Amino acid sequence: MNRVFVCSCFGVTEEQVKSHVDAGACTPRQIASACKAGTDCGGCVRRIQALLGRGSCPRRQLVDQGEPPLTAELPKAA
């Protein structure tokens, strides 16, 4: 298994970040809350932003419509 680390400070892999995105995380701050990635040196924040991309986010769409955001339980970091 080839692991691509996004955050070397906390050992967070690209696969873990993607799983948090699949669970509903839309921003680097939500990723940080889920697994701490981006909260130490900050060197991985741009990579996290790239993984998040500019795709649609159901939470943002609901907020834009004036509805409360969804609250999904994110998987814990390994």
Tab-separated table of N, CA, C and O in Angstrom:
chain	number	residue	atom	x	y	z
A	1	MET	N	0.853	-1.188	0.000
A	1	MET	CA	0.000	0.000	0.000
A	1	MET	C	0.886	1.235	0.000
A	1	MET	O	1.761	1.399	0.846
A	2	ASN	N	0.679	2.105	-0.953
A	2	ASN	CA	1.479	3.318	-1.090
A	2	ASN	C	0.750	4.479	-0.427
A	2	ASN	O	-0.299	4.897	-0.896
A	3	ARG	N	1.298	4.988	0.675
A	3	ARG	CA	0.668	6.102	1.389
A	3	ARG	C	1.290	7.410	0.956
A	3	ARG	O	2.503	7.577	0.978
A	4	VAL	N	0.449	8.345	0.582
A	4	VAL	CA	0.895	9.686	0.235
A	4	VAL	C	0.499	10.588	1.395
A	4	VAL	O	-0.689	10.811	1.643
A	5	PHE	N	1.506	11.077	2.102
A	5	PHE	CA	1.225	11.910	3.262
A	5	PHE	C	0.966	13.353	2.839
A	5	PHE	O	1.710	13.929	2.059
A	6	VAL	N	-0.108	13.898	3.356
A	6	VAL	CA	-0.458	15.298	3.135
A	6	VAL	C	0.137	16.113	4.272
A	6	VAL	O	0.730	17.155	4.056
A	7	CYS	N	-0.024	15.628	5.489
A	7	CYS	CA	0.459	16.317	6.686
A	7	CYS	C	1.462	15.426	7.396
A	7	CYS	O	1.090	14.423	8.012
A	8	SER	N	2.736	15.783	7.292
A	8	SER	CA	3.753	14.964	7.946
A	8	SER	C	3.804	15.219	9.453
A	8	SER	O	4.248	14.368	10.212
A	9	CYS	N	3.324	16.367	9.907
A	9	CYS	CA	3.313	16.660	11.345
A	9	CYS	C	2.444	15.665	12.108
A	9	CYS	O	2.791	15.240	13.207
A	10	PHE	N	1.300	15.306	11.532
A	10	PHE	CA	0.359	14.410	12.195
A	10	PHE	C	0.170	13.092	11.454
A	10	PHE	O	-0.685	12.288	11.834
A	11	GLY	N	0.943	12.857	10.403
A	11	GLY	CA	0.861	11.598	9.671
A	11	GLY	C	-0.466	11.365	8.982
A	11	GLY	O	-0.937	10.236	8.910
A	12	VAL	N	-1.059	12.430	8.456
A	12	VAL	CA	-2.352	12.326	7.781
A	12	VAL	C	-2.120	12.082	6.292
A	12	VAL	O	-1.365	12.814	5.646
A	13	THR	N	-2.766	11.051	5.778
A	13	THR	CA	-2.582	10.696	4.373
A	13	THR	C	-3.633	11.354	3.480
A	13	THR	O	-4.669	11.820	3.956
A	14	GLU	N	-3.344	11.340	2.201
A	14	GLU	CA	-4.287	11.855	1.205
A	14	GLU	C	-5.595	11.072	1.272
A	14	GLU	O	-6.679	11.648	1.176
A	15	GLU	N	-5.488	9.775	1.476
A	15	GLU	CA	-6.680	8.918	1.573
A	15	GLU	C	-7.556	9.333	2.759
A	15	GLU	O	-8.787	9.374	2.648
A	16	GLN	N	-6.937	9.668	3.893
A	16	GLN	CA	-7.701	10.100	5.060
A	16	GLN	C	-8.420	11.420	4.793
A	16	GLN	O	-9.587	11.584	5.155
A	17	VAL	N	-7.716	12.364	4.155
A	17	VAL	CA	-8.342	13.649	3.830
A	17	VAL	C	-9.529	13.422	2.912
A	17	VAL	O	-10.611	13.975	3.128
A	18	LYS	N	-9.357	12.577	1.913
A	18	LYS	CA	-10.453	12.296	0.983
A	18	LYS	C	-11.631	11.641	1.692
A	18	LYS	O	-12.786	11.914	1.362
A	19	SER	N	-11.357	10.802	2.684
A	19	SER	CA	-12.465	10.172	3.406
A	19	SER	C	-13.227	11.206	4.230
A	19	SER	O	-14.447	11.120	4.363
A	20	HIS	N	-12.534	12.202	4.764
A	20	HIS	CA	-13.209	13.275	5.488
A	20	HIS	C	-14.048	14.126	4.531
A	20	HIS	O	-15.145	14.559	4.884
A	21	VAL	N	-13.534	14.337	3.332
A	21	VAL	CA	-14.298	15.074	2.320
A	21	VAL	C	-15.558	14.288	1.959
A	21	VAL	O	-16.649	14.852	1.892
A	22	ASP	N	-15.408	12.985	1.763
A	22	ASP	CA	-16.569	12.139	1.448
A	22	ASP	C	-17.597	12.165	2.571
A	22	ASP	O	-18.793	12.011	2.331
A	23	ALA	N	-17.119	12.367	3.812
A	23	ALA	CA	-18.021	12.406	4.968
A	23	ALA	C	-18.658	13.779	5.158
A	23	ALA	O	-19.480	13.955	6.041
A	24	GLY	N	-18.251	14.760	4.329
A	24	GLY	CA	-18.909	16.059	4.386
A	24	GLY	C	-18.033	17.255	4.685
A	24	GLY	O	-18.522	18.376	4.705
A	25	ALA	N	-16.748	17.054	4.922
A	25	ALA	CA	-15.866	18.202	5.175
A	25	ALA	C	-15.685	19.005	3.886
A	25	ALA	O	-15.445	18.433	2.824
A	26	CYS	N	-15.816	20.333	3.991
A	26	CYS	CA	-15.755	21.185	2.802
A	26	CYS	C	-14.630	22.216	2.865
A	26	CYS	O	-14.342	22.857	1.863
A	27	THR	N	-14.042	22.398	4.027
A	27	THR	CA	-13.037	23.448	4.193
A	27	THR	C	-11.812	22.889	4.902
A	27	THR	O	-11.899	21.878	5.612
A	28	PRO	N	-10.663	23.559	4.750
A	28	PRO	CA	-9.471	23.136	5.492
A	28	PRO	C	-9.710	23.135	7.001
A	28	PRO	O	-9.192	22.275	7.712
A	29	ARG	N	-10.513	24.041	7.490
A	29	ARG	CA	-10.807	24.087	8.929
A	29	ARG	C	-11.566	22.829	9.370
A	29	ARG	O	-11.313	22.292	10.445
A	30	GLN	N	-12.496	22.360	8.546
A	30	GLN	CA	-13.234	21.136	8.883
A	30	GLN	C	-12.315	19.918	8.832
A	30	GLN	O	-12.442	19.009	9.652
A	31	ILE	N	-11.380	19.917	7.889
A	31	ILE	CA	-10.388	18.839	7.829
A	31	ILE	C	-9.529	18.888	9.085
A	31	ILE	O	-9.266	17.860	9.714
A	32	ALA	N	-9.106	20.079	9.494
A	32	ALA	CA	-8.284	20.227	10.696
A	32	ALA	C	-9.023	19.741	11.936
A	32	ALA	O	-8.436	19.091	12.803
A	33	SER	N	-10.304	20.030	12.016
A	33	SER	CA	-11.101	19.576	13.161
A	33	SER	C	-11.195	18.057	13.200
A	33	SER	O	-11.244	17.460	14.269
A	34	ALA	N	-11.215	17.441	12.035
A	34	ALA	CA	-11.370	15.994	11.956
A	34	ALA	C	-10.076	15.243	12.249
A	34	ALA	O	-10.103	14.184	12.868
A	35	CYS	N	-8.931	15.794	11.820
A	35	CYS	CA	-7.691	15.005	11.924
A	35	CYS	C	-6.441	15.816	12.274
A	35	CYS	O	-5.347	15.271	12.226
A	36	LYS	N	-6.581	17.080	12.582
A	36	LYS	CA	-5.490	17.979	12.980
A	36	LYS	C	-4.593	18.433	11.823
A	36	LYS	O	-3.718	19.255	12.026
A	37	ALA	N	-4.794	17.892	10.632
A	37	ALA	CA	-3.959	18.293	9.498
A	37	ALA	C	-4.073	19.792	9.272
A	37	ALA	O	-5.166	20.345	9.247
A	38	GLY	N	-2.937	20.449	9.149
A	38	GLY	CA	-2.911	21.885	8.898
A	38	GLY	C	-2.857	22.737	10.146
A	38	GLY	O	-2.829	23.958	10.062
A	39	THR	N	-2.806	22.117	11.322
A	39	THR	CA	-2.851	22.899	12.555
A	39	THR	C	-1.492	23.105	13.211
A	39	THR	O	-1.399	23.835	14.191
A	40	ASP	N	-0.437	22.491	12.694
A	40	ASP	CA	0.879	22.663	13.309
A	40	ASP	C	1.702	23.657	12.497
A	40	ASP	O	1.615	24.851	12.726
A	41	CYS	N	2.444	23.199	11.530
A	41	CYS	CA	3.301	24.122	10.770
A	41	CYS	C	2.542	24.839	9.650
A	41	CYS	O	2.970	25.876	9.174
A	42	GLY	N	1.428	24.257	9.189
A	42	GLY	CA	0.624	24.875	8.138
A	42	GLY	C	1.114	24.606	6.728
A	42	GLY	O	0.519	25.065	5.761
A	43	GLY	N	2.181	23.833	6.604
A	43	GLY	CA	2.741	23.558	5.289
A	43	GLY	C	1.846	22.736	4.383
A	43	GLY	O	2.033	22.715	3.170
A	44	CYS	N	0.857	22.066	4.942
A	44	CYS	CA	-0.006	21.198	4.146
A	44	CYS	C	-1.329	21.849	3.758
A	44	CYS	O	-2.112	21.259	3.014
A	45	VAL	N	-1.571	23.048	4.225
A	45	VAL	CA	-2.877	23.679	3.996
A	45	VAL	C	-3.171	23.840	2.510
A	45	VAL	O	-4.282	23.565	2.054
A	46	ARG	N	-2.193	24.229	1.737
A	46	ARG	CA	-2.433	24.392	0.288
A	46	ARG	C	-2.732	23.053	-0.384
A	46	ARG	O	-3.562	22.971	-1.287
A	47	ARG	N	-2.085	21.989	0.074
A	47	ARG	CA	-2.365	20.667	-0.477
A	47	ARG	C	-3.790	20.233	-0.113
A	47	ARG	O	-4.512	19.658	-0.917
A	48	ILE	N	-4.197	20.529	1.113
A	48	ILE	CA	-5.564	20.219	1.541
A	48	ILE	C	-6.560	21.001	0.697
A	48	ILE	O	-7.559	20.455	0.235
A	49	GLN	N	-6.272	22.279	0.460
A	49	GLN	CA	-7.148	23.092	-0.382
A	49	GLN	C	-7.247	22.497	-1.779
A	49	GLN	O	-8.332	22.462	-2.374
A	50	ALA	N	-6.129	22.005	-2.305
A	50	ALA	CA	-6.142	21.396	-3.641
A	50	ALA	C	-6.980	20.125	-3.651
A	50	ALA	O	-7.715	19.869	-4.613
A	51	LEU	N	-6.897	19.327	-2.588
A	51	LEU	CA	-7.705	18.112	-2.512
A	51	LEU	C	-9.192	18.438	-2.403
A	51	LEU	O	-10.033	17.720	-2.931
A	52	LEU	N	-9.506	19.522	-1.708
A	52	LEU	CA	-10.904	19.942	-1.592
A	52	LEU	C	-11.437	20.433	-2.926
A	52	LEU	O	-12.600	20.253	-3.245
A	53	GLY	N	-10.573	21.076	-3.699
A	53	GLY	CA	-10.953	21.570	-5.013
A	53	GLY	C	-12.026	22.630	-4.938
A	53	GLY	O	-12.297	23.217	-3.896
A	54	ARG	N	-12.645	22.869	-6.054
A	54	ARG	CA	-13.700	23.872	-6.128
A	54	ARG	C	-15.040	23.223	-6.443
A	54	ARG	O	-15.926	23.842	-6.985
A	55	GLY	N	-15.169	21.948	-6.102
A	55	GLY	CA	-16.410	21.229	-6.367
A	55	GLY	C	-17.543	21.726	-5.486
A	55	GLY	O	-17.354	22.543	-4.587
A	56	SER	N	-18.696	21.212	-5.757
A	56	SER	CA	-19.861	21.628	-4.969
A	56	SER	C	-19.771	21.037	-3.573
A	56	SER	O	-19.220	19.972	-3.365
A	57	CYS	N	-20.303	21.757	-2.637
A	57	CYS	CA	-20.324	21.321	-1.254
A	57	CYS	C	-21.756	21.429	-0.756
A	57	CYS	O	-22.300	22.532	-0.706
A	58	PRO	N	-22.377	20.309	-0.392
A	58	PRO	CA	-23.772	20.373	0.052
A	58	PRO	C	-23.976	21.321	1.219
A	58	PRO	O	-24.985	22.001	1.296
A	59	ARG	N	-23.010	21.403	2.124
A	59	ARG	CA	-23.155	22.305	3.270
A	59	ARG	C	-23.206	23.756	2.813
A	59	ARG	O	-24.011	24.531	3.283
A	60	ARG	N	-22.320	24.130	1.912
A	60	ARG	CA	-22.314	25.515	1.425
A	60	ARG	C	-23.608	25.846	0.714
A	60	ARG	O	-24.152	26.926	0.865
A	61	GLN	N	-24.112	24.900	-0.083
A	61	GLN	CA	-25.346	25.149	-0.808
A	61	GLN	C	-26.505	25.375	0.157
A	61	GLN	O	-27.330	26.252	-0.064
A	62	LEU	N	-26.574	24.603	1.236
A	62	LEU	CA	-27.643	24.780	2.212
A	62	LEU	C	-27.524	26.120	2.930
A	62	LEU	O	-28.520	26.798	3.152
A	63	VAL	N	-26.311	26.502	3.285
A	63	VAL	CA	-26.100	27.777	3.967
A	63	VAL	C	-26.493	28.925	3.043
A	63	VAL	O	-27.132	29.884	3.469
A	64	ASP	N	-26.111	28.811	1.766
A	64	ASP	CA	-26.472	29.850	0.792
A	64	ASP	C	-27.989	29.989	0.664
A	64	ASP	O	-28.496	31.056	0.369
A	65	GLN	N	-28.722	28.901	0.897
A	65	GLN	CA	-30.181	28.920	0.808
A	65	GLN	C	-30.820	29.317	2.134
A	65	GLN	O	-32.031	29.331	2.260
A	66	GLY	N	-29.995	29.604	3.137
A	66	GLY	CA	-30.511	30.018	4.433
A	66	GLY	C	-30.886	28.872	5.350
A	66	GLY	O	-31.509	29.065	6.384
A	67	GLU	N	-30.500	27.647	4.997
A	67	GLU	CA	-30.791	26.488	5.819
A	67	GLU	C	-29.568	26.141	6.666
A	67	GLU	O	-28.442	26.438	6.286
A	68	PRO	N	-29.767	25.487	7.814
A	68	PRO	CA	-28.614	25.102	8.635
A	68	PRO	C	-27.772	24.050	7.920
A	68	PRO	O	-28.317	23.226	7.178
A	69	PRO	N	-26.454	24.073	8.118
A	69	PRO	CA	-25.592	23.089	7.458
A	69	PRO	C	-25.832	21.687	8.011
A	69	PRO	O	-26.297	21.516	9.124
A	70	LEU	N	-25.500	20.693	7.196
A	70	LEU	CA	-25.605	19.307	7.633
A	70	LEU	C	-24.520	19.039	8.664
A	70	LEU	O	-23.445	19.617	8.608
A	71	THR	N	-24.785	18.161	9.562
A	71	THR	CA	-23.765	17.788	10.528
A	71	THR	C	-23.501	16.304	10.384
A	71	THR	O	-24.305	15.466	10.776
A	72	ALA	N	-22.380	15.986	9.770
A	72	ALA	CA	-22.007	14.585	9.549
A	72	ALA	C	-20.899	14.222	10.522
A	72	ALA	O	-20.009	15.021	10.788
A	73	GLU	N	-20.956	13.016	11.038
A	73	GLU	CA	-19.904	12.521	11.911
A	73	GLU	C	-18.732	12.127	11.020
A	73	GLU	O	-18.858	11.278	10.144
A	74	LEU	N	-17.588	12.765	11.238
A	74	LEU	CA	-16.414	12.481	10.437
A	74	LEU	C	-15.625	11.353	11.054
A	74	LEU	O	-15.544	11.236	12.280
A	75	PRO	N	-14.995	10.505	10.214
A	75	PRO	CA	-14.201	9.410	10.764
A	75	PRO	C	-12.969	9.946	11.502
A	75	PRO	O	-12.418	10.980	11.138
A	76	LYS	N	-12.572	9.235	12.533
A	76	LYS	CA	-11.397	9.627	13.321
A	76	LYS	C	-10.129	9.348	12.544
A	76	LYS	O	-10.068	8.428	11.742
A	77	ALA	N	-9.089	10.157	12.817
A	77	ALA	CA	-7.788	9.928	12.190
A	77	ALA	C	-7.178	8.656	12.767
A	77	ALA	O	-7.357	8.339	13.929
A	78	ALA	N	-6.469	7.937	11.935
A	78	ALA	CA	-5.858	6.678	12.389
A	78	ALA	C	-4.605	6.938	13.177
A	78	ALA	O	-3.943	7.890	13.111
